[in-house]
GROMACS .gro file of C-alpha atoms in nm:
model
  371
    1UNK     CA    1   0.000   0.000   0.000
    2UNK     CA    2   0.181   0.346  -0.099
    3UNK     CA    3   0.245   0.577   0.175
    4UNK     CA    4  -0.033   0.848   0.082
    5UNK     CA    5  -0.301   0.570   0.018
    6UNK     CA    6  -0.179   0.455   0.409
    7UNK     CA    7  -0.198   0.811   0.547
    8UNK     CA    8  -0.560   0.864   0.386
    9UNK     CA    9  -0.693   0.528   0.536
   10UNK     CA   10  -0.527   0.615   0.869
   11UNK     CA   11  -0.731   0.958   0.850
   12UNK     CA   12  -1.052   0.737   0.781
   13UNK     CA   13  -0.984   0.530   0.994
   14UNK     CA   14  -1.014   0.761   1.297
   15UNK     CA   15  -1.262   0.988   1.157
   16UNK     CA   16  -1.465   0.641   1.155
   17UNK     CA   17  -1.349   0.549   1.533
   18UNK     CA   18  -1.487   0.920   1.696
   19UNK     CA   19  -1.804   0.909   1.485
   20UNK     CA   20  -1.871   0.542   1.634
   21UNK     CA   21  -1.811   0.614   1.945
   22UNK     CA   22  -2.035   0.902   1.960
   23UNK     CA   23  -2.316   0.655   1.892
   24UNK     CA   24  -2.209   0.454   2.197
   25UNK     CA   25  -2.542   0.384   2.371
   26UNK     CA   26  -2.772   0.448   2.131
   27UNK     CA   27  -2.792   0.122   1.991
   28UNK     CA   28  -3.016  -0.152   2.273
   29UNK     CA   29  -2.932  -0.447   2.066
   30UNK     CA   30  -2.528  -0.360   1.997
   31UNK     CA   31  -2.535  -0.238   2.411
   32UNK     CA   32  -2.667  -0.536   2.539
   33UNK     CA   33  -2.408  -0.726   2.359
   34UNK     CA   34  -2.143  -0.476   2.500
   35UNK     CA   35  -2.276  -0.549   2.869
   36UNK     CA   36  -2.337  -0.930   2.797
   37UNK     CA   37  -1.896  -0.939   2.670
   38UNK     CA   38  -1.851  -0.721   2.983
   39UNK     CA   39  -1.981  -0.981   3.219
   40UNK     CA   40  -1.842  -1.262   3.063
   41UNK     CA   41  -1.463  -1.081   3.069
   42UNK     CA   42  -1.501  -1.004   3.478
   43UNK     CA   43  -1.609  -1.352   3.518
   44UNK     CA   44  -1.370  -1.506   3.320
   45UNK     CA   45  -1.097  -1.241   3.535
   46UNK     CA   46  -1.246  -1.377   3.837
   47UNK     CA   47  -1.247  -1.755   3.771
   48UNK     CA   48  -0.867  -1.703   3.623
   49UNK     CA   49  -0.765  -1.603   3.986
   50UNK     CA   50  -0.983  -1.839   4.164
   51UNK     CA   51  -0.789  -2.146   3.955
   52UNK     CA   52  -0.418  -1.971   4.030
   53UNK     CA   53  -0.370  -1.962   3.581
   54UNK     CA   54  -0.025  -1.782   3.444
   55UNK     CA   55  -0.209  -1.541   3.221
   56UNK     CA   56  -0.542  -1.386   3.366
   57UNK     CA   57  -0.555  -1.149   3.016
   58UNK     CA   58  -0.568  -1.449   2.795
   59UNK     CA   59  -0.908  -1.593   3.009
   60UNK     CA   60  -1.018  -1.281   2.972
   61UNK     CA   61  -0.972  -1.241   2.581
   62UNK     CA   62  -1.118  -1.591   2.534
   63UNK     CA   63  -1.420  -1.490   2.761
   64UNK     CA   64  -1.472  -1.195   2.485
   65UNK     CA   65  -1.386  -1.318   2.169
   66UNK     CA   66  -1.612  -1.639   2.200
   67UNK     CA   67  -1.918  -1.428   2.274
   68UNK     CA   68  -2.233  -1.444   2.031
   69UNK     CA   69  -2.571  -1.289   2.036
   70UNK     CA   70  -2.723  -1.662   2.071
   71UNK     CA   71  -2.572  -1.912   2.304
   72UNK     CA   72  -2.591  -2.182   2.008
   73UNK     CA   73  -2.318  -1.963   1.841
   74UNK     CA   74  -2.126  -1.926   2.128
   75UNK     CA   75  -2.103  -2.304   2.229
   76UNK     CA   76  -1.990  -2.370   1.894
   77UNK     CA   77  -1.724  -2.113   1.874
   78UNK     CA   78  -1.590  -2.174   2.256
   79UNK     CA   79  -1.561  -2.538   2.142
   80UNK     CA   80  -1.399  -2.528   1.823
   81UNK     CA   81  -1.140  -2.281   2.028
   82UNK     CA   82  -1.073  -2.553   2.285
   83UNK     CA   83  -1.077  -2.805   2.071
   84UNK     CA   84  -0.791  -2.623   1.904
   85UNK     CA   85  -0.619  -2.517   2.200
   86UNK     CA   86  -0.587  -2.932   2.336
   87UNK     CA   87  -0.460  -3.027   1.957
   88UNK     CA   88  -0.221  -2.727   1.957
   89UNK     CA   89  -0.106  -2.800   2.331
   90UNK     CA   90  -0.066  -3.180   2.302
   91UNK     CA   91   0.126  -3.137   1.953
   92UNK     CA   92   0.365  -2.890   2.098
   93UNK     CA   93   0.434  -3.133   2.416
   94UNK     CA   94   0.452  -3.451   2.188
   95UNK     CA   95   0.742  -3.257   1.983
   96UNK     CA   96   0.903  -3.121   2.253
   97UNK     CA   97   0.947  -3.400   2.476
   98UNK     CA   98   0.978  -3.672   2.215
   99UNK     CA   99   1.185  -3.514   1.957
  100UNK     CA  100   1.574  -3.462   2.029
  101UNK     CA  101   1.546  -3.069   1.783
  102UNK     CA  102   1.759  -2.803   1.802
  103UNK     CA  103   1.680  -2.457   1.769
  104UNK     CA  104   1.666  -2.419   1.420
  105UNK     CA  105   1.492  -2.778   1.366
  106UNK     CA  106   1.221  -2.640   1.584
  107UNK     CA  107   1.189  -2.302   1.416
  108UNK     CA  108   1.157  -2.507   1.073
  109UNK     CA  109   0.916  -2.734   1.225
  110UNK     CA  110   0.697  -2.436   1.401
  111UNK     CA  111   0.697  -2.281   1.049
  112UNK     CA  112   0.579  -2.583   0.875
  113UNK     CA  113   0.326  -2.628   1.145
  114UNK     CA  114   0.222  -2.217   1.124
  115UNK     CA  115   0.190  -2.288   0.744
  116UNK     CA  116  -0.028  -2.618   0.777
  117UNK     CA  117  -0.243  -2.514   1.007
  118UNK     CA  118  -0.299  -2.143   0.823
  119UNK     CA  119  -0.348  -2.303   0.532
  120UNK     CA  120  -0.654  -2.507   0.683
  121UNK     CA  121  -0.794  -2.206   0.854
  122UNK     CA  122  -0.805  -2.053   0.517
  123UNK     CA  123  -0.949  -2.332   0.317
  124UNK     CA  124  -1.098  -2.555   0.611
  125UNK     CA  125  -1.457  -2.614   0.712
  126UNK     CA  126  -1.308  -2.530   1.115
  127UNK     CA  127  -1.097  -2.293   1.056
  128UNK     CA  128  -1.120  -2.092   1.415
  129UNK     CA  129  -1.028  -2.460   1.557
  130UNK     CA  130  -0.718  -2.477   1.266
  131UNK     CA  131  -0.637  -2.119   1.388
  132UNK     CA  132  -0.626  -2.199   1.758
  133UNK     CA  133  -0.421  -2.521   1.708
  134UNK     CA  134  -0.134  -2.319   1.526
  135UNK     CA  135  -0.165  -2.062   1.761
  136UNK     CA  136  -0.129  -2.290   2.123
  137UNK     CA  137   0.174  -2.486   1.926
  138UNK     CA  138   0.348  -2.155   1.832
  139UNK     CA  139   0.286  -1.992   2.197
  140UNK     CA  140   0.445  -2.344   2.353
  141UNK     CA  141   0.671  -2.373   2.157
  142UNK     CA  142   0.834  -2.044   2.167
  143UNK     CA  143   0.783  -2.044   2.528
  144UNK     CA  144   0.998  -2.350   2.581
  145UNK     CA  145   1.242  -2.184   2.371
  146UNK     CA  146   1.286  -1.901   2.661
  147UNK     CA  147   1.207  -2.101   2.968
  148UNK     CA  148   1.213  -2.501   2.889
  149UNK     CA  149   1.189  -2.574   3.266
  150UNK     CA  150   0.773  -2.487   3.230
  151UNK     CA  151   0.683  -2.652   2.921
  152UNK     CA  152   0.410  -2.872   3.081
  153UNK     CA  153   0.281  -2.561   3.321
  154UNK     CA  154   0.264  -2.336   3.041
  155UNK     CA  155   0.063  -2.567   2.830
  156UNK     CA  156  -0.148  -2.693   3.047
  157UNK     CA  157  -0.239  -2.314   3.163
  158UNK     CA  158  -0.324  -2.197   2.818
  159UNK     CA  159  -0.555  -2.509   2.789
  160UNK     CA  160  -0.697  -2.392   3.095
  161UNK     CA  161  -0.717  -2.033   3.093
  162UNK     CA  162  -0.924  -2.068   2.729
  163UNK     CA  163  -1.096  -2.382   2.905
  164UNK     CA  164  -1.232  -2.090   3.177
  165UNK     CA  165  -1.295  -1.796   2.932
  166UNK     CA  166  -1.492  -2.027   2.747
  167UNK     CA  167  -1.700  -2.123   2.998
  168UNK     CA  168  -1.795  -1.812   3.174
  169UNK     CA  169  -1.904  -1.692   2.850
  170UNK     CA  170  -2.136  -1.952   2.772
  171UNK     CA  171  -2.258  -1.917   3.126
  172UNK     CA  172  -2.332  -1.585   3.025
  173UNK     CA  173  -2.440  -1.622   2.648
  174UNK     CA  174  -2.705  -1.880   2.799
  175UNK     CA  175  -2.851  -1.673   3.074
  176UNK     CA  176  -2.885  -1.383   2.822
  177UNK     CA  177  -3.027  -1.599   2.557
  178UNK     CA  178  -3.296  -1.710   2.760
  179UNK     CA  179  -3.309  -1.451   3.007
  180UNK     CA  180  -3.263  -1.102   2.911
  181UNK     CA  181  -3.269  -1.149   2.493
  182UNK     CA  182  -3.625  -1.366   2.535
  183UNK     CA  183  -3.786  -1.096   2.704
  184UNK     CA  184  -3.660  -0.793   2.505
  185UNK     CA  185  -3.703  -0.970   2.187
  186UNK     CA  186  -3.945  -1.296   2.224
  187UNK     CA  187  -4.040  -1.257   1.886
  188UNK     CA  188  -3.723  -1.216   1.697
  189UNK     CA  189  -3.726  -1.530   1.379
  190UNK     CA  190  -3.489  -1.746   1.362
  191UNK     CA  191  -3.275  -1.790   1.052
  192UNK     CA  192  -3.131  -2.101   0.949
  193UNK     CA  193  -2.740  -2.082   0.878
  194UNK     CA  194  -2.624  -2.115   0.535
  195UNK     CA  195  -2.376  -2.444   0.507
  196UNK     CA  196  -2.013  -2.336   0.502
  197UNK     CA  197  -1.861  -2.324   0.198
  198UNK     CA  198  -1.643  -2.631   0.117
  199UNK     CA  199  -1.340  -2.511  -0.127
  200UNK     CA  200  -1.120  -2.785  -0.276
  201UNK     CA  201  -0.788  -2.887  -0.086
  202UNK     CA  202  -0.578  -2.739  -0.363
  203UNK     CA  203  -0.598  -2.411  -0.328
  204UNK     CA  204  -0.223  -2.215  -0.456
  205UNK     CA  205  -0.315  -1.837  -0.343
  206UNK     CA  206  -0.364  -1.991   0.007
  207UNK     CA  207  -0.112  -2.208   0.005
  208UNK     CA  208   0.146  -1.914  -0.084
  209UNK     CA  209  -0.036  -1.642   0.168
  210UNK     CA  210   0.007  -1.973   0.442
  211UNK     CA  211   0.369  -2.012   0.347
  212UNK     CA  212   0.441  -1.682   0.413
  213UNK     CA  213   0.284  -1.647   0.718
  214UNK     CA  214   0.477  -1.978   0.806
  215UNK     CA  215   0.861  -1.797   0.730
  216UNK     CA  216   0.756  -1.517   0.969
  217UNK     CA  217   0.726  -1.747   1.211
  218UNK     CA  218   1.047  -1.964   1.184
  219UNK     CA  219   1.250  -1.627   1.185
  220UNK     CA  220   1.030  -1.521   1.487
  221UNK     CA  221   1.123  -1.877   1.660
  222UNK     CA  222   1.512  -1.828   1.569
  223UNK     CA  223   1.509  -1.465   1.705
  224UNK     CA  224   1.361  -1.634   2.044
  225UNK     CA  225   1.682  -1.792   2.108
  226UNK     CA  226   1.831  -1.495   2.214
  227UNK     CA  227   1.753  -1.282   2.550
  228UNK     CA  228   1.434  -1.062   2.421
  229UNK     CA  229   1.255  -0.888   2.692
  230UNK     CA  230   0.914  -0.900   2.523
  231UNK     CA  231   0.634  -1.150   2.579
  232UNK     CA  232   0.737  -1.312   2.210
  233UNK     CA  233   0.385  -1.528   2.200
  234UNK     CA  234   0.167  -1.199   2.186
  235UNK     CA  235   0.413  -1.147   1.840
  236UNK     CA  236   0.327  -1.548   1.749
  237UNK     CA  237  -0.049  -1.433   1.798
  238UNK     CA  238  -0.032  -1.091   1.554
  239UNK     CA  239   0.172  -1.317   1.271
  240UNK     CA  240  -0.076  -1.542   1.239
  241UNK     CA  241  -0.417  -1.338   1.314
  242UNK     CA  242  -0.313  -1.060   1.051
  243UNK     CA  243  -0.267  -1.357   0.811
  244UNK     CA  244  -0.580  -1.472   0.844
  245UNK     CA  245  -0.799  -1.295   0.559
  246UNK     CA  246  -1.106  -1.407   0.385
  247UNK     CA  247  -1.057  -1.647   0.116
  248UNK     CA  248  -1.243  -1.459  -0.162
  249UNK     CA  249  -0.977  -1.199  -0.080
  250UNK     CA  250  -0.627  -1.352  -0.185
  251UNK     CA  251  -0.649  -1.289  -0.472
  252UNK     CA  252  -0.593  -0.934  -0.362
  253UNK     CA  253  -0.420  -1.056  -0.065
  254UNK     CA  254  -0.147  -0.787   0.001
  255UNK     CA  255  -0.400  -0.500  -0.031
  256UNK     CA  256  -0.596  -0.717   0.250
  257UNK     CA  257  -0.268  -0.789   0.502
  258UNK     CA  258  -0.176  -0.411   0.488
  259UNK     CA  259  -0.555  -0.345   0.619
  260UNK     CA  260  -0.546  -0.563   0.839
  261UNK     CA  261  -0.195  -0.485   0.964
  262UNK     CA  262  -0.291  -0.110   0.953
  263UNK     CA  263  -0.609  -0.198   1.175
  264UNK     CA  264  -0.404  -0.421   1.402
  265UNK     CA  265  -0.143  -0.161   1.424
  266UNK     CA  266  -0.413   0.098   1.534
  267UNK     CA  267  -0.612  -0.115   1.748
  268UNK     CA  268  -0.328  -0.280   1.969
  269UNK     CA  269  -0.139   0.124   1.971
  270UNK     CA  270  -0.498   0.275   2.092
  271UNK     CA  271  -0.625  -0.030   2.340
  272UNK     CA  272  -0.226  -0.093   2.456
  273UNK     CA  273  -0.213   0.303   2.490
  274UNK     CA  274  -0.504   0.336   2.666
  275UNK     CA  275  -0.415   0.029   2.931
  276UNK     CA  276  -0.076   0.198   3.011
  277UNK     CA  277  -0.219   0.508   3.095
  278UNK     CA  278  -0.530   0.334   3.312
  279UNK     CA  279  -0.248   0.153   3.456
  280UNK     CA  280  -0.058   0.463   3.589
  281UNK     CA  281  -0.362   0.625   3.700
  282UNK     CA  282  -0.491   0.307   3.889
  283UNK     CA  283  -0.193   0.308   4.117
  284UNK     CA  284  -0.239  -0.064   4.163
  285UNK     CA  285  -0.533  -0.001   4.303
  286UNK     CA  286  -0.816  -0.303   4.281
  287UNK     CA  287  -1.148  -0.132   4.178
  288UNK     CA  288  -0.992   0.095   3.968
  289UNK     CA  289  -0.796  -0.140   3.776
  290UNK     CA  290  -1.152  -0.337   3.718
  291UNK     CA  291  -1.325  -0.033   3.610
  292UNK     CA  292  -1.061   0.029   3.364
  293UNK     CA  293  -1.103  -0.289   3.240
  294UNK     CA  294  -1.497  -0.240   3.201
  295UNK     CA  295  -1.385   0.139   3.016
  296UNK     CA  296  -1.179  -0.044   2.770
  297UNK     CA  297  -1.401  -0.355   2.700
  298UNK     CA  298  -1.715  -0.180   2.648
  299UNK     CA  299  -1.494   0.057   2.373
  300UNK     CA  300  -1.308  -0.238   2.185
  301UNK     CA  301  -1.698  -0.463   2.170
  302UNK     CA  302  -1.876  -0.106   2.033
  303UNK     CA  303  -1.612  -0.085   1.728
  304UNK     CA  304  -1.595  -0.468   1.659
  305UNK     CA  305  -1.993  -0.435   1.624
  306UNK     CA  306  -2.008  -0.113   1.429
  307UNK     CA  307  -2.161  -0.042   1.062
  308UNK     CA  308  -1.855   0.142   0.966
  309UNK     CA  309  -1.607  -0.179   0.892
  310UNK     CA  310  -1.362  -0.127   1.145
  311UNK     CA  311  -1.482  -0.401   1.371
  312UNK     CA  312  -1.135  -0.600   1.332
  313UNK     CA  313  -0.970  -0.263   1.471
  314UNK     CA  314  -1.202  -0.308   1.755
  315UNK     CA  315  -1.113  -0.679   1.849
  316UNK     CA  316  -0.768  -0.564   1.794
  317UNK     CA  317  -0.795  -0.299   2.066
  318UNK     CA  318  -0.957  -0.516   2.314
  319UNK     CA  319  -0.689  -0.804   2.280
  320UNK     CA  320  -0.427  -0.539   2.355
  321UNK     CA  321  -0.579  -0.405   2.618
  322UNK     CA  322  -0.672  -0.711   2.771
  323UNK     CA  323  -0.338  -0.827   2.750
  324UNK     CA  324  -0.191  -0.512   2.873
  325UNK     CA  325  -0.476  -0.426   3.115
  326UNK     CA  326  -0.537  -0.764   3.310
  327UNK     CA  327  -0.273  -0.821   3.557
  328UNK     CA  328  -0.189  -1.199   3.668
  329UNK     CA  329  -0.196  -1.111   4.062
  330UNK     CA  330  -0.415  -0.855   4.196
  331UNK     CA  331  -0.203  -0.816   4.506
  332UNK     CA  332   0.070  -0.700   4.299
  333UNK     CA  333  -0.002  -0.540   3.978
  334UNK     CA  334   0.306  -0.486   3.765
  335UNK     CA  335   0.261  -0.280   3.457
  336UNK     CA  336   0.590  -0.409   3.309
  337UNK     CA  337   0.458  -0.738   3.250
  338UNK     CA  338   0.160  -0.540   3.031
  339UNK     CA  339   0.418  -0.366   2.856
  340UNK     CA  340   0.624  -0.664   2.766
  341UNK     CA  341   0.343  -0.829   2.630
  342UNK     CA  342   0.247  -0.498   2.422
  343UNK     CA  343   0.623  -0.526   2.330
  344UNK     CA  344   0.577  -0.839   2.159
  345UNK     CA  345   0.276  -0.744   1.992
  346UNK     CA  346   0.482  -0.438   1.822
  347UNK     CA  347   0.742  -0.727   1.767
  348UNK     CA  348   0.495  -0.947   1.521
  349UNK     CA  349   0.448  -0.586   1.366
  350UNK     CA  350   0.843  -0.609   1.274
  351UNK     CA  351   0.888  -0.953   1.138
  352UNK     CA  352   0.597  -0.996   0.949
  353UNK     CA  353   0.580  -0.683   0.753
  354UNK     CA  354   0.941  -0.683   0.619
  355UNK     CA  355   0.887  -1.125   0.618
  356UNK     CA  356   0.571  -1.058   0.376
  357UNK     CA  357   0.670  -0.781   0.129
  358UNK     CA  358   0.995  -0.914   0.043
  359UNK     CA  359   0.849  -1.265  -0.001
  360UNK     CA  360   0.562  -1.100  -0.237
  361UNK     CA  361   0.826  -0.905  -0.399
  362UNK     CA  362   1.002  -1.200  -0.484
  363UNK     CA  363   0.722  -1.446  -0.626
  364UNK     CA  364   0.627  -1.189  -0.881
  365UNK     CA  365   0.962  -1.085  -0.995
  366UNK     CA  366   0.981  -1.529  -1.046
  367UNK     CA  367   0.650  -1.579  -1.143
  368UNK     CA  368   0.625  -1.703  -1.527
  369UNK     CA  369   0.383  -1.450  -1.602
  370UNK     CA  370   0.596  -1.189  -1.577
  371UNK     CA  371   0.815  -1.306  -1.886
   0.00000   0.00000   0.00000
């Protein structure tokens, strides 16, 4: 994307963000979605705590992202995303503890994985559980990488902190469904969902757009070997997320990876901002610290359900700012742990971009039509 056709997006892009926001409230059906992804996020904070997990933010981000308007949806989502998370955690133990690899044998495996597994959330009928599996391997894998001593605690945390989110969300989905969505709208119809799509297993734009997500990972996994004071999974997480586009849209694919890593960019730079600075202000304190959590989820669900197509920017901004927001321990609430995982966000930022437009570069100056 040329620099002027960036800068005029970027300008549209926030004229967009203040104009939605000024609608905040105005909407019952898009605020009783914010308050039902509210709920959900404190309970999923609270049950986090209760059951001692690593990472409180990524219970938290699981109890958002899974939540639907209709409990149906919701159940099927959260269990396609565990379902993931166990094949992506059990893979990554299974290599580790059974295969003799050294660094750069595990960086080329964790790309061909990345690839494999992007490739199927492309193409795939379950592509969010595809997604999640690549995801868990990548985040256990690079995690052994910096501490190997808590391979099995960090796996087994992830599968339990998305195992919680999950479930406090479809806690909540159900008692809204039937609760507070039956009585404001009892006579809503109910449309039957269209069959996914089932696309051929040869599919070449997909396979190239998978392969290149796949390199940015390997590189990421080699650069893990050294002493980086970032959270390098949050960087795992924006390589493969900003690869995933819609299918109909590779053919156009680089157009579609600089949205979505201009969105990203602004998202995880406003929601990561916004977190550091609630952070200062909270001065560790508890109630503060969970109202600034309800401030920023509330903003990041209102964008991702907009009209005005920047609801990727909005997910985007709540991820950050979970991550960044959420301590692990309440009776200690370190910011620098936020900002290292914010670090590693800004880190995916750095591999992939360079990683992807040299790679394009390259298959068109080689590619037969050309000549």
């Amino acid at each position: 994307m040329p620099p002027s056709q960036a800068l005029s997006e970027f300008r549209q892009l926030l004229r967009d963000l203040a104009g939605d926001l000024r609608q905040f409230g105005r909407d019952r059906r898009r605020l009783v979605d914010e308050l039902e992804t509210l709920t959900s996020v404190l309970l999923a904070i609270l049950l986090g705590h209760l059951a001692g997990v690593q990472h409180v933010g990524w219970a938290a981000f699981s109890g958002y992202i899974v939540m639907r308007s209709d409990v149906r949806d919701s159940c099927a989502r959260g269990c396609l995303r565990v379902l993931g998370t166990c094949i992506g955690a059990a893979g990554a133990l299974l290599v580790l503890r059974h295969l003799q690899l050294n660094p750069y044998e595990q960086a080329g495996l964790l790309g061909t994985v990345g690839s494999i597994t992007l490739y199927l959330t492309l193409v795939g009928r379950y592509g969010y559980a595809w997604l999640l599996g690549g995801l868990t391997y990548a985040m256990v894998v690079l995690a052994s990488l910096q501490a190997p001593a808590q391979l099995e605690q960090y796996a087994l945390s992830r599968l339990l902190e998305v195992a919680l989110g999950t479930s406090a969300c479809v806690l909540v989905s159900a008692l809204s469904t039937y609760g507070v969505r039956a009585r404001l709208w009892p006579r809503v119809p109910t449309t039957v969902a269209s069959a996914p799509r089932t696309l051929g297993v040869w599919q070449p734009l997909a396979l190239r757009h998978a392969l290149q997500g796949g390199l940015a990972l390997a590189l990421l996994a080699l650069g893990a070997t050294g002493k980086i004071a970032v959270d390098i999974s949050q960087a795992a997480i924006t390589i493969l997320a900003v690869m995933v586009v819609p299918f109909d849209g590779l053919s156009s694919a680089g157009k579609a990876v600089s949205r979505r890593l201009l969105h990203r960019m602004l998202g995880c730079l406003l929601g990561g901002g916004l977190a550091a600075i609630l952070l200062l202000v909270s001065q560790e304190s508890l109630w503060l610290t969970l109202a600034g959590v309800a401030l920023g989820v509330l903003i990041g669900r209102h964008l991702e359900n907009g009209p005005l197509g920047i609801g990727y920017l909005g997910m985007q901004f709540a991820l950050a700012f979970l991550v960044v927001m959420v301590p692990d321990h309440y009776d200690h609430i370190d910011p620098v742990a936020g900002m290292a995982r914010l670090g590693g966000i800004l880190l995916g930022f750095l591999v992939l971009e360079p990683v992807y437009w040299i790679s394009t570069w390259l298959i068109r100056r080689l590619s037969p039509s050309r000549t």
